[in-house]
PDB file of C-alpha atoms in Angstrom:
ATOM      1  CA  MET H   1     -29.115   2.368 -21.865  1.00  0.00           C
ATOM      2  CA  GLU H   2     -29.016   5.687 -23.771  1.00  0.00           C
ATOM      3  CA  HIS H   3     -32.258   6.787 -22.080  1.00  0.00           C
ATOM      4  CA  PHE H   4     -30.825   5.930 -18.681  1.00  0.00           C
ATOM      5  CA  ASP H   5     -27.629   7.862 -19.445  1.00  0.00           C
ATOM      6  CA  ALA H   6     -29.642  10.860 -20.629  1.00  0.00           C
ATOM      7  CA  SER H   7     -31.625  10.792 -17.355  1.00  0.00           C
ATOM      8  CA  LEU H   8     -28.397  10.634 -15.335  1.00  0.00           C
ATOM      9  CA  SER H   9     -26.915  13.540 -17.298  1.00  0.00           C
ATOM     10  CA  THR H  10     -30.036  15.614 -16.679  1.00  0.00           C
ATOM     11  CA  TYR H  11     -29.899  14.851 -12.971  1.00  0.00           C
ATOM     12  CA  PHE H  12     -26.195  15.635 -12.693  1.00  0.00           C
ATOM     13  CA  LYS H  13     -26.638  18.922 -14.577  1.00  0.00           C
ATOM     14  CA  ALA H  14     -29.482  19.978 -12.265  1.00  0.00           C
ATOM     15  CA  LEU H  15     -27.433  19.048  -9.192  1.00  0.00           C
ATOM     16  CA  LEU H  16     -23.934  20.190 -10.174  1.00  0.00           C
ATOM     17  CA  GLY H  17     -24.417  22.553 -13.101  1.00  0.00           C
ATOM     18  CA  PRO H  18     -23.068  22.284 -16.671  1.00  0.00           C
ATOM     19  CA  ARG H  19     -20.078  20.070 -17.345  1.00  0.00           C
ATOM     20  CA  ASP H  20     -16.694  21.365 -18.398  1.00  0.00           C
ATOM     21  CA  THR H  21     -16.675  21.342 -22.206  1.00  0.00           C
ATOM     22  CA  ARG H  22     -12.903  20.872 -22.448  1.00  0.00           C
ATOM     23  CA  VAL H  23     -13.165  17.156 -21.631  1.00  0.00           C
ATOM     24  CA  LYS H  24     -16.069  16.415 -24.007  1.00  0.00           C
ATOM     25  CA  GLY H  25     -15.413  13.269 -26.016  1.00  0.00           C
ATOM     26  CA  TRP H  26     -12.554  12.095 -23.733  1.00  0.00           C
ATOM     27  CA  PHE H  27     -12.309   8.339 -23.053  1.00  0.00           C
ATOM     28  CA  LEU H  28     -14.692   7.179 -20.247  1.00  0.00           C
ATOM     29  CA  LEU H  29     -15.789  10.755 -19.463  1.00  0.00           C
ATOM     30  CA  ASP H  30     -18.785  11.306 -21.668  1.00  0.00           C
ATOM     31  CA  ASN H  31     -21.158   9.168 -19.545  1.00  0.00           C
ATOM     32  CA  TYR H  32     -21.039   7.723 -16.062  1.00  0.00           C
ATOM     33  CA  ILE H  33     -22.189   4.213 -16.878  1.00  0.00           C
ATOM     34  CA  PRO H  34     -18.750   2.681 -17.777  1.00  0.00           C
ATOM     35  CA  THR H  35     -17.232   3.982 -14.539  1.00  0.00           C
ATOM     36  CA  PHE H  36     -20.141   2.609 -12.518  1.00  0.00           C
ATOM     37  CA  ILE H  37     -19.944  -0.801 -14.273  1.00  0.00           C
ATOM     38  CA  CYS H  38     -16.196  -1.046 -13.644  1.00  0.00           C
ATOM     39  CA  SER H  39     -16.697  -0.286  -9.967  1.00  0.00           C
ATOM     40  CA  THR H  40     -19.477  -2.859  -9.728  1.00  0.00           C
ATOM     41  CA  ILE H  41     -17.351  -5.543 -11.392  1.00  0.00           C
ATOM     42  CA  TYR H  42     -14.512  -4.700  -8.991  1.00  0.00           C
ATOM     43  CA  LEU H  43     -16.782  -5.198  -5.956  1.00  0.00           C
ATOM     44  CA  LEU H  44     -18.110  -8.494  -7.385  1.00  0.00           C
ATOM     45  CA  ILE H  45     -14.555  -9.787  -7.857  1.00  0.00           C
ATOM     46  CA  VAL H  46     -13.639  -8.731  -4.275  1.00  0.00           C
ATOM     47  CA  TRP H  47     -16.682 -10.736  -3.061  1.00  0.00           C
ATOM     48  CA  LEU H  48     -16.384 -13.803  -5.296  1.00  0.00           C
ATOM     49  CA  GLY H  49     -12.592 -13.932  -5.810  1.00  0.00           C
ATOM     50  CA  PRO H  50     -11.610 -15.279  -2.345  1.00  0.00           C
ATOM     51  CA  LYS H  51     -14.369 -17.908  -2.609  1.00  0.00           C
ATOM     52  CA  TYR H  52     -13.045 -19.005  -5.984  1.00  0.00           C
ATOM     53  CA  MET H  53      -9.460 -19.242  -4.686  1.00  0.00           C
ATOM     54  CA  LYS H  54     -10.397 -20.917  -1.402  1.00  0.00           C
ATOM     55  CA  ASN H  55      -9.525 -24.480  -2.474  1.00  0.00           C
ATOM     56  CA  ARG H  56      -6.857 -23.489  -4.985  1.00  0.00           C
ATOM     57  CA  GLN H  57      -3.123 -22.944  -4.642  1.00  0.00           C
ATOM     58  CA  PRO H  58      -2.030 -19.293  -4.463  1.00  0.00           C
ATOM     59  CA  LEU H  59      -0.336 -17.860  -7.498  1.00  0.00           C
ATOM     60  CA  ALA H  60       3.068 -16.248  -7.189  1.00  0.00           C
ATOM     61  CA  CYS H  61       2.577 -13.585  -9.991  1.00  0.00           C
ATOM     62  CA  ARG H  62       6.165 -12.454  -9.405  1.00  0.00           C
ATOM     63  CA  LYS H  63       7.183 -11.347 -12.884  1.00  0.00           C
ATOM     64  CA  ILE H  64       3.885  -9.696 -13.663  1.00  0.00           C
ATOM     65  CA  LEU H  65       4.051  -7.883 -10.262  1.00  0.00           C
ATOM     66  CA  VAL H  66       7.456  -6.459 -11.205  1.00  0.00           C
ATOM     67  CA  VAL H  67       6.101  -5.147 -14.530  1.00  0.00           C
ATOM     68  CA  TYR H  68       2.906  -3.840 -12.922  1.00  0.00           C
ATOM     69  CA  ASN H  69       4.665  -1.961 -10.094  1.00  0.00           C
ATOM     70  CA  LEU H  70       7.390  -0.620 -12.386  1.00  0.00           C
ATOM     71  CA  GLY H  71       4.708   0.660 -14.799  1.00  0.00           C
ATOM     72  CA  LEU H  72       2.709   2.377 -12.039  1.00  0.00           C
ATOM     73  CA  THR H  73       5.888   3.826 -10.595  1.00  0.00           C
ATOM     74  CA  LEU H  74       6.822   5.368 -13.924  1.00  0.00           C
ATOM     75  CA  LEU H  75       3.236   6.614 -14.464  1.00  0.00           C
ATOM     76  CA  SER H  76       3.222   8.181 -11.009  1.00  0.00           C
ATOM     77  CA  LEU H  77       6.581   9.837 -11.668  1.00  0.00           C
ATOM     78  CA  TYR H  78       5.291  11.217 -14.983  1.00  0.00           C
ATOM     79  CA  MET H  79       2.077  12.601 -13.360  1.00  0.00           C
ATOM     80  CA  PHE H  80       4.065  14.168 -10.499  1.00  0.00           C
ATOM     81  CA  CYS H  81       6.472  15.919 -12.841  1.00  0.00           C
ATOM     82  CA  GLU H  82       3.634  17.156 -15.116  1.00  0.00           C
ATOM     83  CA  LEU H  83       1.576  18.452 -12.169  1.00  0.00           C
ATOM     84  CA  VAL H  84       4.536  20.318 -10.645  1.00  0.00           C
ATOM     85  CA  THR H  85       5.535  21.920 -13.952  1.00  0.00           C
ATOM     86  CA  GLY H  86       1.884  22.718 -14.788  1.00  0.00           C
ATOM     87  CA  VAL H  87       1.308  24.383 -11.435  1.00  0.00           C
ATOM     88  CA  TRP H  88       4.582  26.304 -11.804  1.00  0.00           C
ATOM     89  CA  GLU H  89       3.775  27.483 -15.318  1.00  0.00           C
ATOM     90  CA  GLY H  90       0.220  28.524 -14.391  1.00  0.00           C
ATOM     91  CA  GLN H  91       1.428  30.188 -11.142  1.00  0.00           C
ATOM     92  CA  TYR H  92      -1.231  28.358  -9.229  1.00  0.00           C
ATOM     93  CA  ASN H  93      -2.411  29.543  -5.857  1.00  0.00           C
ATOM     94  CA  PHE H  94      -2.407  26.685  -3.371  1.00  0.00           C
ATOM     95  CA  PHE H  95      -5.311  28.161  -1.381  1.00  0.00           C
ATOM     96  CA  CYS H  96      -7.811  28.970  -4.131  1.00  0.00           C
ATOM     97  CA  GLN H  97      -7.420  28.494  -7.845  1.00  0.00           C
ATOM     98  CA  GLY H  98     -10.026  28.867 -10.575  1.00  0.00           C
ATOM     99  CA  THR H  99     -10.587  26.323 -13.376  1.00  0.00           C
ATOM    100  CA  ARG H 100     -10.088  28.839 -16.181  1.00  0.00           C
ATOM    101  CA  SER H 101      -7.339  31.047 -14.979  1.00  0.00           C
ATOM    102  CA  ALA H 102      -4.102  29.799 -16.451  1.00  0.00           C
ATOM    103  CA  GLY H 103      -4.744  29.179 -20.183  1.00  0.00           C
ATOM    104  CA  GLU H 104      -2.556  26.416 -21.673  1.00  0.00           C
ATOM    105  CA  ALA H 105      -1.265  25.457 -18.186  1.00  0.00           C
ATOM    106  CA  ASP H 106      -4.889  24.496 -17.340  1.00  0.00           C
ATOM    107  CA  MET H 107      -4.992  22.078 -20.348  1.00  0.00           C
ATOM    108  CA  LYS H 108      -1.765  20.542 -19.198  1.00  0.00           C
ATOM    109  CA  ILE H 109      -3.235  19.929 -15.765  1.00  0.00           C
ATOM    110  CA  ILE H 110      -6.456  18.498 -17.333  1.00  0.00           C
ATOM    111  CA  ARG H 111      -4.474  16.011 -19.411  1.00  0.00           C
ATOM    112  CA  VAL H 112      -2.414  14.747 -16.557  1.00  0.00           C
ATOM    113  CA  LEU H 113      -5.478  14.592 -14.254  1.00  0.00           C
ATOM    114  CA  TRP H 114      -7.151  12.342 -16.815  1.00  0.00           C
ATOM    115  CA  TRP H 115      -4.248   9.957 -16.402  1.00  0.00           C
ATOM    116  CA  TYR H 116      -4.656  10.226 -12.631  1.00  0.00           C
ATOM    117  CA  TYR H 117      -8.341   9.221 -13.059  1.00  0.00           C
ATOM    118  CA  PHE H 118      -7.463   6.361 -15.332  1.00  0.00           C
ATOM    119  CA  SER H 119      -4.777   5.133 -12.957  1.00  0.00           C
ATOM    120  CA  LYS H 120      -7.540   4.492 -10.405  1.00  0.00           C
ATOM    121  CA  LEU H 121      -8.948   1.923 -12.816  1.00  0.00           C
ATOM    122  CA  ILE H 122      -5.518   0.266 -13.281  1.00  0.00           C
ATOM    123  CA  GLU H 123      -5.055   0.139  -9.520  1.00  0.00           C
ATOM    124  CA  PHE H 124      -7.985  -2.274  -9.218  1.00  0.00           C
ATOM    125  CA  MET H 125      -5.255  -4.808  -9.934  1.00  0.00           C
ATOM    126  CA  ASP H 126      -3.839  -4.232  -6.440  1.00  0.00           C
ATOM    127  CA  THR H 127      -6.782  -6.120  -4.984  1.00  0.00           C
ATOM    128  CA  PHE H 128      -6.829  -8.756  -7.730  1.00  0.00           C
ATOM    129  CA  PHE H 129      -3.215  -9.648  -6.967  1.00  0.00           C
ATOM    130  CA  PHE H 130      -4.113 -10.025  -3.279  1.00  0.00           C
ATOM    131  CA  ILE H 131      -6.860 -12.431  -4.257  1.00  0.00           C
ATOM    132  CA  LEU H 132      -4.697 -14.469  -6.607  1.00  0.00           C
ATOM    133  CA  ARG H 133      -1.917 -14.725  -4.020  1.00  0.00           C
ATOM    134  CA  LYS H 134      -4.474 -15.464  -1.252  1.00  0.00           C
ATOM    135  CA  ASN H 135      -3.352 -12.532   0.833  1.00  0.00           C
ATOM    136  CA  ASN H 136      -6.914 -11.922   1.932  1.00  0.00           C
ATOM    137  CA  HIS H 137      -5.831 -10.266   5.206  1.00  0.00           C
ATOM    138  CA  GLN H 138      -4.713  -7.288   3.121  1.00  0.00           C
ATOM    139  CA  ILE H 139      -8.186  -6.790   1.610  1.00  0.00           C
ATOM    140  CA  THR H 140      -9.529  -4.529   4.354  1.00  0.00           C
ATOM    141  CA  VAL H 141     -12.686  -2.434   4.359  1.00  0.00           C
ATOM    142  CA  LEU H 142     -10.608   0.734   3.980  1.00  0.00           C
ATOM    143  CA  HIS H 143      -8.673  -0.790   1.050  1.00  0.00           C
ATOM    144  CA  VAL H 144     -11.864  -1.742  -0.830  1.00  0.00           C
ATOM    145  CA  TYR H 145     -13.600   1.552  -0.043  1.00  0.00           C
ATOM    146  CA  HIS H 146     -10.627   3.546  -1.268  1.00  0.00           C
ATOM    147  CA  HIS H 147     -10.294   1.747  -4.609  1.00  0.00           C
ATOM    148  CA  ALA H 148     -14.023   1.515  -5.297  1.00  0.00           C
ATOM    149  CA  SER H 149     -14.689   5.204  -4.494  1.00  0.00           C
ATOM    150  CA  MET H 150     -11.677   6.975  -6.073  1.00  0.00           C
ATOM    151  CA  LEU H 151     -12.590   6.076  -9.647  1.00  0.00           C
ATOM    152  CA  ASN H 152     -16.101   7.458  -9.183  1.00  0.00           C
ATOM    153  CA  ILE H 153     -15.007  10.558  -7.294  1.00  0.00           C
ATOM    154  CA  TRP H 154     -12.534  11.481 -10.031  1.00  0.00           C
ATOM    155  CA  TRP H 155     -15.067  10.947 -12.778  1.00  0.00           C
ATOM    156  CA  PHE H 156     -17.086  13.816 -11.245  1.00  0.00           C
ATOM    157  CA  VAL H 157     -13.934  15.850 -10.711  1.00  0.00           C
ATOM    158  CA  MET H 158     -12.871  15.436 -14.352  1.00  0.00           C
ATOM    159  CA  ASN H 159     -16.332  16.483 -15.675  1.00  0.00           C
ATOM    160  CA  TRP H 160     -16.893  19.523 -13.461  1.00  0.00           C
ATOM    161  CA  VAL H 161     -13.562  20.735 -12.015  1.00  0.00           C
ATOM    162  CA  PRO H 162     -10.804  19.091 -14.075  1.00  0.00           C
ATOM    163  CA  CYS H 163      -8.127  21.598 -13.138  1.00  0.00           C
ATOM    164  CA  GLY H 164      -7.666  24.557 -10.840  1.00  0.00           C
ATOM    165  CA  HIS H 165      -7.509  23.769  -7.162  1.00  0.00           C
ATOM    166  CA  TYR H 166      -8.075  20.034  -7.692  1.00  0.00           C
ATOM    167  CA  SER H 167      -4.546  19.796  -9.144  1.00  0.00           C
ATOM    168  CA  VAL H 168      -3.345  20.416  -5.562  1.00  0.00           C
ATOM    169  CA  CYS H 169      -5.439  17.435  -4.332  1.00  0.00           C
ATOM    170  CA  ALA H 170      -3.769  15.160  -6.891  1.00  0.00           C
ATOM    171  CA  ASP H 171      -0.323  16.677  -6.343  1.00  0.00           C
ATOM    172  CA  ASN H 172       0.425  14.315  -3.484  1.00  0.00           C
ATOM    173  CA  HIS H 173       2.322  11.979  -5.739  1.00  0.00           C
ATOM    174  CA  PRO H 174       5.508  11.845  -3.621  1.00  0.00           C
ATOM    175  CA  ASP H 175       3.494   9.557  -1.297  1.00  0.00           C
ATOM    176  CA  HIS H 176       1.946   7.769  -4.235  1.00  0.00           C
ATOM    177  CA  LEU H 177       5.294   7.361  -5.816  1.00  0.00           C
ATOM    178  CA  ARG H 178       6.920   6.103  -2.606  1.00  0.00           C
ATOM    179  CA  GLY H 179       4.103   3.622  -2.204  1.00  0.00           C
ATOM    180  CA  HIS H 180       4.691   2.020  -5.585  1.00  0.00           C
ATOM    181  CA  LEU H 181       8.422   2.044  -5.088  1.00  0.00           C
ATOM    182  CA  ALA H 182       7.916   0.286  -1.747  1.00  0.00           C
ATOM    183  CA  MET H 183       5.938  -2.376  -3.617  1.00  0.00           C
ATOM    184  CA  PHE H 184       8.285  -2.548  -6.592  1.00  0.00           C
ATOM    185  CA  VAL H 185      11.532  -3.152  -4.721  1.00  0.00           C
ATOM    186  CA  PRO H 186      10.352  -6.220  -2.732  1.00  0.00           C
ATOM    187  CA  SER H 187       8.637  -7.665  -5.810  1.00  0.00           C
ATOM    188  CA  TRP H 188      11.950  -7.318  -7.701  1.00  0.00           C
ATOM    189  CA  LEU H 189      13.766  -9.040  -4.857  1.00  0.00           C
ATOM    190  CA  VAL H 190      11.535 -12.097  -4.843  1.00  0.00           C
ATOM    191  CA  ILE H 191      12.425 -12.752  -8.494  1.00  0.00           C
ATOM    192  CA  PHE H 192      15.890 -13.609  -7.245  1.00  0.00           C
ATOM    193  CA  PRO H 193      15.219 -15.591  -4.029  1.00  0.00           C
ATOM    194  CA  ASN H 194      18.836 -16.815  -3.806  1.00  0.00           C
ATOM    195  CA  ARG H 195      20.096 -13.226  -3.487  1.00  0.00           C
ATOM    196  CA  ILE H 196      17.934 -12.526  -0.454  1.00  0.00           C
ATOM    197  CA  HIS H 197      20.434 -14.348   1.762  1.00  0.00           C
ATOM    198  CA  ASP H 198      23.006 -11.646   0.917  1.00  0.00           C
ATOM    199  CA  PHE H 199      20.933  -9.060   2.780  1.00  0.00           C
ATOM    200  CA  PRO H 200      21.452  -8.424   6.518  1.00  0.00           C
ATOM    201  CA  ASP H 201      18.914  -9.767   8.953  1.00  0.00           C
ATOM    202  CA  TYR H 202      16.546  -6.816   8.846  1.00  0.00           C
ATOM    203  CA  SER H 203      12.747  -7.020   9.038  1.00  0.00           C
ATOM    204  CA  LEU H 204      12.347  -6.823   5.224  1.00  0.00           C
ATOM    205  CA  HIS H 205      14.637  -9.875   4.865  1.00  0.00           C
ATOM    206  CA  LYS H 206      12.655 -11.767   7.494  1.00  0.00           C
ATOM    207  CA  LEU H 207       9.330 -10.891   5.810  1.00  0.00           C
ATOM    208  CA  LEU H 208      10.466 -11.948   2.350  1.00  0.00           C
ATOM    209  CA  HIS H 209      12.278 -15.027   3.629  1.00  0.00           C
ATOM    210  CA  SER H 210       9.253 -16.355   5.480  1.00  0.00           C
ATOM    211  CA  ASP H 211       6.944 -15.581   2.523  1.00  0.00           C
ATOM    212  CA  LEU H 212       9.184 -17.485   0.158  1.00  0.00           C
ATOM    213  CA  GLN H 213       9.502 -20.461   2.490  1.00  0.00           C
ATOM    214  CA  GLN H 214       5.744 -20.765   2.633  1.00  0.00           C
ATOM    215  CA  ALA H 215       5.598 -20.646  -1.161  1.00  0.00           C
ATOM    216  CA  GLY H 216       8.237 -23.387  -1.377  1.00  0.00           C
ATOM    217  CA  SER H 217      10.814 -21.203  -3.156  1.00  0.00           C
ATOM    218  CA  LEU H 218      13.409 -21.497  -0.369  1.00  0.00           C
ATOM    219  CA  PRO H 219      14.540 -24.546   1.569  1.00  0.00           C
ATOM    220  CA  ALA H 220      13.657 -24.721   5.272  1.00  0.00           C
ATOM    221  CA  GLU H 221      16.326 -23.475   7.657  1.00  0.00           C
ATOM    222  CA  ARG H 222      18.632 -26.184   8.897  1.00  0.00           C
ATOM    223  CA  ALA H 223      19.201 -26.720  12.605  1.00  0.00           C
ATOM    224  CA  PRO H 224      22.594 -25.554  13.883  1.00  0.00           C
ATOM    225  CA  GLU H 225      25.172 -28.325  14.010  1.00  0.00           C
ATOM    226  CA  GLY H 226      26.803 -29.356  17.286  1.00  0.00           C
ATOM    227  CA  PRO H 227      25.557 -29.294  20.856  1.00  0.00           C
ATOM    228  CA  PRO H 228      23.462 -26.304  21.854  1.00  0.00           C
ATOM    229  CA  GLU H 229      25.183 -23.524  23.724  1.00  0.00           C
ATOM    230  CA  ARG H 230      24.885 -24.014  27.477  1.00  0.00           C
ATOM    231  CA  VAL H 231      22.727 -21.388  29.147  1.00  0.00           C
ATOM    232  CA  PRO H 232      23.580 -20.601  32.801  1.00  0.00           C
ATOM    233  CA  ASP H 233      21.163 -22.128  35.334  1.00  0.00           C
ATOM    234  CA  CYS H 234      18.460 -19.806  36.673  1.00  0.00           C
ATOM    235  CA  ARG H 235      19.738 -20.316  40.262  1.00  0.00           C
ATOM    236  CA  GLN H 236      23.240 -19.435  39.080  1.00  0.00           C
ATOM    237  CA  ARG H 237      22.126 -16.249  37.445  1.00  0.00           C
ATOM    238  CA  THR H 238      20.046 -15.350  40.533  1.00  0.00           C
ATOM    239  CA  HIS H 239      23.043 -15.760  42.817  1.00  0.00           C
ATOM    240  CA  GLN H 240      25.200 -13.720  40.427  1.00  0.00           C
ATOM    241  CA  GLN H 241      22.674 -10.922  40.352  1.00  0.00           C
ATOM    242  CA  LEU H 242      22.073 -10.893  44.105  1.00  0.00           C
ATOM    243  CA  PHE H 243      25.741 -10.962  45.096  1.00  0.00           C
ATOM    244  CA  ILE H 244      26.725  -7.662  46.653  1.00  0.00           C
ATOM    245  CA  PRO H 245      30.278  -7.219  48.012  1.00  0.00           C
ATOM    246  CA  GLY H 246      30.300  -6.873  51.801  1.00  0.00           C
ATOM    247  CA  LYS H 247      26.974  -8.764  52.314  1.00  0.00           C
ATOM    248  CA  GLN H 248      25.930 -12.372  52.442  1.00  0.00           C
ATOM    249  CA  CYS H 249      22.706 -12.851  50.485  1.00  0.00           C
ATOM    250  CA  GLU H 250      20.750 -16.037  50.024  1.00  0.00           C
ATOM    251  CA  ALA H 251      18.104 -16.777  47.366  1.00  0.00           C
ATOM    252  CA  GLU H 252      15.614 -19.573  47.872  1.00  0.00           C
ATOM    253  CA  GLU H 253      14.242 -20.176  44.353  1.00  0.00           C
ATOM    254  CA  ALA H 254      14.581 -18.301  41.040  1.00  0.00           C
ATOM    255  CA  THR H 255      10.880 -18.833  40.365  1.00  0.00           C
ATOM    256  CA  GLU H 256      10.023 -16.602  43.329  1.00  0.00           C
ATOM    257  CA  GLY H 257      11.638 -13.691  41.568  1.00  0.00           C
ATOM    258  CA  LEU H 258      14.808 -11.856  42.427  1.00  0.00           C
ATOM    259  CA  ARG H 259      14.022 -11.573  46.076  1.00  0.00           C
ATOM    260  CA  SER H 260      16.521 -12.490  48.747  1.00  0.00           C
ATOM    261  CA  LYS H 261      15.317 -14.457  51.728  1.00  0.00           C
ATOM    262  CA  SER H 262      17.698 -12.873  54.176  1.00  0.00           C
ATOM    263  CA  CYS H 263      20.481 -10.381  54.033  1.00  0.00           C
ATOM    264  CA  LYS H 264      22.788 -10.460  57.057  1.00  0.00           C
ATOM    265  CA  PRO H 265      25.727  -8.172  57.690  1.00  0.00           C
ATOM    266  CA  PRO H 266      29.057  -9.968  58.161  1.00  0.00           C
ATOM    267  CA  HIS H 267      30.152 -10.759  61.777  1.00  0.00           C
ATOM    268  CA  HIS H 268      33.159  -8.743  62.908  1.00  0.00           C
ATOM    269  CA  VAL H 269      35.793 -10.477  64.975  1.00  0.00           C
ATOM    270  CA  VAL H 270      36.442  -8.627  68.195  1.00  0.00           C
TER     271      VAL H 270
END
């Protein structure tokens, strides 16, 4: 394994040049093998997980989802604040910024970008929760490609360009933060299924309500009591729509559309 890692390091150095020495010894960054193994295990779970869960009941995972989404929301908020303050302190140029141009501000950016890289490993859990809850329709090719590639891409970023202009690439955390908030709020709501009925009949309520009914957390909706409301006959509605003051219009059948068979002007008495 050490020989293989040395061969990889020699190849990467010949292809990309020397690594940035400021991240030497940092967790998961010294060699590429752990990152590659984690990505491979992720892909194996994506392949085998749905097969394992095929004949098993889906797991709710509600409480752990709340903790997971809250943790990632707070981590994203921390990274966003650190990136913004680091870029401000280093007076970064958003068009072209070197990796050794801002002194201590560069180290602040490097530290927070390591957390950004590590968060890609944590976010493998997104797919694992889909598998455990049997939401396999959410495991798309784009979803798997994104999660499997980001950890590897940022390993190379952290070893060769761990600050500078790449801080601008990672500084899109308003979207990242909104994404985890959008996941956190519904997962908090499903902890209290009885409170969902207090919400107006918006699409989010419908989505959560149907999901909980399928999971057996909510009783099925009862049919309305009393006789159903009488709906006007199609012929009645047709005559009402075709009636025009001053004319006598006749409609043959409502199934033939809203076409009148004949329209005759009224006879005037001489």
